[in-house]
Structure formats: structure tokens, C-alpha cells
């Protein structure tokens, strides 16, 4: 039987190629590979029948933007509405984090720091030495690790629906607030009811979808379920450990859905204060955690305004 979630992907992939990005797999080392969507113009094939993987990508000629997805879907599905809006002016790089969308590692490390390390190694192979980060949810926490560990590569940063680090205290408090016992119960649902609850928490106004679609989505989420559960365990740090608030030199823009129920607006405001004078904040009305999918035109307009300011030096 056709999977209603997987079957539209060939059409989506075709549209993304028309918009200017193509798939490319980076093998960081034996046993670890990251799947990317990268600018088409960086892959100049010498022969018509060459595969993308046979061609070494060239250094981007436009400012590079790295989009990092959250926990619910692979990169190109998460950022599909941003590609067409930005690809003409910017070089767009969209990875699938480890254990999403075909990216994989046989290494045991499941921390956001390891995800960050793998992305940076991949970008260096792709010829990217400076970029603006755009991180959503789990991807935002990976983005913070990148800017902390590799500040010389990050021009600026946009974060949506995320926090600096997930301590056990924040995790427990947040889960209690929305009525869940664990992150895995919330983010890796095994039932239609559980997935419907996650969807309702992620949007401003839930839309109706048939149960068949939710069932098919759970089948897609089941890929690498064990490893994804380990990623959630690796995300949480002990509150007894010092969570250092980074004093970042880069401009950081928090772009939030006003109705975000997972990481609410108050959490964003607190984070802005923690980050200091280089942090700015903007919120989108009638949008929840998935603001970039619910209100993509507004999200893209705000994002482009920030990018223009970054690259004009304002």
C-alpha cells in the first residue's frame, strides 16, 4: 500500500531541484555519512552521466545559509518553503542530521556536540568556510553547539522554537507543563492519538487529517527509532553541571511563533536576556512551534530582513 507521507516526496524533490538545490552525500569517514541538499551551481558535472557523488562540490559564490531541522522530519521537508524564497540570493545548505533521512553513523556518540562536529566537517568538505545558521527546535540546540565550538565559521544565527541546552530540570518542567512523562513519549509517538497530540501542540490551529496519514507518518518516524531515542537521551544534561551561557559575538535573532506550546514565548524572552545585547527577537502571530511551515511567507520575510542586515553590515 502506498505510504501517503513518502509518496509525495519525489514531487517535492523535483520542485527543490527546480528551485536550485540538489542532493549530495558527504562521507565524513567510513561509517559516518551526512545527506545534504546543496546549491546546484556548486556541482559542475564534467560528463552528462556523472552522479552527484562523483563530483567534488565547488566553493559557494553566494553567502551560505545552513538550515538545521528539528526532530519530526528530515531537512528538505522541514525547510521546503524557505528554499525557493532564498536560493537566488543565497547558497542554501540543508543537511539531514544523523539518523534522519539516510544520514548515519556507526559511532556511539549521540550528543548535539557530535551532530555539530559532523555538520562542520561536512561543510568543510563542501567548501563552505563561513555561513549563517538557521536552527529549528532540536536543530537550534545543535546550532548553538556549532557557534560555541566553531565561532570563526558562523557569521550570524537565527533560532526558532529552541533553547540553549536541555537540562534535566528544564526537560522535566516542560514535559510536566504539556502533560508528558518523557521526550520520547512526546517526540516519538507510537499511536495515532500520540501523534495527533504532538501535532496539536506544534501548530497554532490544528487542521484535520485522516487517520491513515497519521499512521503512515508513524511508519516513517519508525526509521532508526532506537537511535533517535538515544539522541533524545543524549540531549539532556544534568542540572548539577554548569550550563555556560555563551557570550557570543555574532548577531543572534530569535524568530518565534507566538503560539509555540513546546518552547513558549516566555522561554524565548528569557533566552534573549541570557544571550545579551547581540540578541534580537521577533514573533509571528497565528503561528506555533512550526512557524516556518504554518506562515512561511511571514517567516521568510522576517528571515530575509535579518539576513540583509547581516550582510549589509547594519
Coordinates of C-alpha atoms in Angstrom, one line a residue, residues 35-228:
X35 CA 23.0 13.6 3.3
X36 CA 22.7 17.2 2.2
X37 CA 20.8 19.4 -0.3
X38 CA 23.4 21.8 -1.7
X39 CA 23.4 24.6 -4.3
X40 CA 23.1 23.2 -7.8
X41 CA 25.7 25.6 -9.2
X42 CA 28.4 24.2 -6.9
X43 CA 28.2 20.8 -8.7
X44 CA 29.5 21.2 -12.2
X45 CA 29.4 17.8 -13.9
X46 CA 32.0 17.1 -16.5
X47 CA 30.0 14.3 -18.1
X48 CA 26.3 14.1 -18.5
X49 CA 26.1 10.7 -16.8
X50 CA 28.1 11.7 -13.8
X51 CA 26.4 11.2 -10.4
X52 CA 26.4 14.0 -7.9
X53 CA 28.5 11.9 -5.6
X54 CA 31.2 11.6 -8.3
X55 CA 31.7 15.4 -8.5
X56 CA 33.6 17.4 -5.9
X57 CA 31.5 20.5 -4.9
X58 CA 33.0 23.9 -5.5
X59 CA 33.1 26.7 -3.0
X60 CA 29.8 28.7 -3.0
X61 CA 29.8 32.1 -4.7
X62 CA 26.9 33.5 -2.7
X63 CA 26.5 33.9 1.1
X64 CA 25.9 30.5 2.6
X65 CA 23.0 29.6 4.8
X66 CA 22.9 26.4 6.8
X67 CA 19.3 25.3 7.8
X68 CA 19.2 22.6 10.6
X69 CA 15.9 20.7 11.0
X70 CA 14.1 19.6 14.2
X71 CA 13.1 16.1 15.4
X72 CA 9.9 15.5 13.4
X73 CA 11.1 15.4 9.8
X74 CA 14.2 15.4 7.5
X75 CA 15.8 18.6 6.4
X76 CA 14.2 19.3 3.0
X77 CA 10.7 18.5 4.3
X78 CA 11.3 20.9 7.2
X79 CA 12.6 23.8 5.1
X80 CA 10.8 23.2 1.8
X81 CA 9.1 26.6 1.9
X82 CA 12.3 28.5 2.5
X83 CA 14.3 27.2 -0.4
X84 CA 12.5 29.0 -3.3
X85 CA 12.4 32.2 -1.4
X86 CA 16.1 32.4 -0.6
X87 CA 18.0 30.3 -3.2
X88 CA 18.5 33.1 -5.8
X89 CA 20.4 35.3 -3.4
X90 CA 22.0 32.8 -1.1
X91 CA 23.7 29.4 -1.2
X92 CA 21.4 27.0 0.6
X93 CA 22.7 24.0 2.5
X94 CA 20.2 21.7 4.1
X95 CA 21.5 18.6 5.9
X96 CA 19.8 15.6 7.4
X97 CA 21.1 15.2 10.9
X98 CA 22.4 11.8 11.9
X99 CA 19.6 9.1 11.8
X100 CA 17.3 11.3 9.8
X101 CA 16.8 11.0 6.0
X102 CA 19.5 8.5 5.4
X103 CA 22.3 10.1 7.4
X104 CA 24.0 7.6 9.6
X105 CA 27.0 7.0 11.9
X106 CA 28.3 3.8 13.5
X107 CA 29.9 5.9 16.3
X108 CA 28.1 5.6 19.7
X109 CA 28.1 9.4 20.4
X110 CA 24.5 10.8 20.4
X111 CA 25.2 14.3 21.7
X112 CA 24.3 17.6 19.9
X113 CA 28.0 18.3 20.0
X114 CA 28.7 15.2 17.8
X115 CA 26.0 16.3 15.4
X116 CA 27.6 19.7 15.3
X117 CA 31.0 18.2 14.6
X118 CA 29.7 16.1 11.8
X119 CA 28.0 19.1 10.1
X120 CA 31.1 21.3 10.3
X121 CA 33.3 18.5 8.9
X122 CA 30.8 18.1 6.1
X123 CA 30.7 21.8 5.3
X124 CA 34.4 22.0 5.1
X125 CA 34.4 19.1 2.6
X126 CA 31.7 21.0 0.6
X127 CA 34.0 24.1 0.5
X128 CA 32.0 26.2 3.0
X129 CA 34.1 28.2 5.5
X130 CA 31.5 30.8 6.6
X131 CA 27.7 30.7 6.9
X132 CA 24.6 31.9 8.7
X133 CA 22.9 29.3 10.9
X134 CA 19.2 28.8 10.9
X135 CA 18.2 26.2 13.5
X136 CA 14.8 24.9 14.5
X137 CA 13.9 23.1 17.7
X138 CA 16.4 20.2 18.2
X139 CA 18.4 21.8 15.3
X140 CA 18.6 25.0 17.2
X141 CA 20.4 23.2 20.0
X142 CA 22.8 21.7 17.5
X143 CA 23.3 25.2 16.1
X144 CA 24.2 26.6 19.5
X145 CA 26.9 23.9 19.7
X146 CA 28.3 24.9 16.3
X147 CA 28.6 28.6 17.2
X148 CA 30.2 27.7 20.6
X149 CA 32.7 25.3 19.1
X150 CA 33.4 26.9 15.7
X151 CA 32.7 30.6 16.1
X152 CA 35.0 31.6 13.3
X153 CA 32.7 29.9 10.8
X154 CA 29.4 31.4 11.9
X155 CA 28.5 34.9 10.5
X156 CA 25.2 35.1 12.4
X157 CA 22.4 32.9 13.7
X158 CA 18.7 32.6 13.6
X159 CA 16.9 30.3 16.1
X160 CA 13.2 29.2 16.1
X161 CA 11.5 27.2 18.8
X162 CA 14.6 26.1 20.7
X163 CA 16.8 26.7 23.8
X164 CA 20.5 26.9 24.6
X165 CA 20.6 23.5 26.2
X166 CA 18.2 21.0 27.6
X167 CA 18.9 20.4 31.3
X168 CA 17.0 17.7 33.2
X169 CA 15.2 20.4 35.2
X170 CA 14.0 22.3 32.0
X171 CA 13.1 19.0 30.4
X172 CA 11.0 17.8 33.4
X173 CA 9.4 21.2 33.8
X174 CA 8.5 21.5 30.1
X175 CA 7.2 17.9 29.9
X176 CA 5.0 18.3 33.0
X177 CA 3.6 21.5 31.6
X178 CA 2.3 19.8 28.4
X179 CA 1.4 16.5 30.1
X180 CA 4.1 14.0 29.1
X181 CA 6.5 11.8 31.1
X182 CA 9.4 11.7 28.6
X183 CA 10.7 13.3 25.5
X184 CA 10.5 10.0 23.7
X185 CA 6.8 9.7 24.5
X186 CA 6.2 13.2 23.1
X187 CA 8.5 13.2 20.0
X188 CA 8.5 9.5 19.1
X189 CA 4.8 8.6 19.4
X190 CA 3.7 5.1 18.6
X191 CA 0.0 5.7 18.2
X192 CA -2.3 7.9 16.1
X193 CA -3.5 9.6 19.3
X194 CA 0.0 10.4 20.4
X195 CA 0.9 11.8 17.0
X196 CA -2.3 13.9 16.9
X197 CA -1.4 15.3 20.3
X198 CA 2.1 16.2 19.1
X199 CA 0.7 17.9 16.0
X200 CA -1.8 19.9 18.1
X201 CA 1.0 21.1 20.3
X202 CA 3.1 22.1 17.3
X203 CA 0.7 24.4 15.5
X204 CA -1.4 27.5 16.2
X205 CA -4.6 25.9 14.8
X206 CA -4.7 22.2 14.1
X207 CA -6.0 21.1 10.7
X208 CA -7.9 17.9 10.1
X209 CA -6.1 15.0 8.5
X210 CA -7.3 11.4 8.1
X211 CA -6.0 8.7 10.5
X212 CA -4.4 7.0 7.5
X213 CA -2.0 9.9 7.1
X214 CA -1.0 9.8 10.8
X215 CA -0.5 6.0 10.6
X216 CA 1.8 6.4 7.6
X217 CA 3.7 9.2 9.3
X218 CA 4.4 6.9 12.3
X219 CA 5.8 4.3 9.9
X220 CA 8.2 7.0 8.5
X221 CA 9.2 8.0 12.1
X222 CA 9.9 4.4 13.0
X223 CA 13.1 4.5 10.9
X224 CA 16.1 4.5 13.3
X225 CA 13.7 4.8 16.2
X226 CA 16.2 3.3 18.7
X227 CA 18.9 5.7 17.6
X228 CA 16.5 8.7 17.7

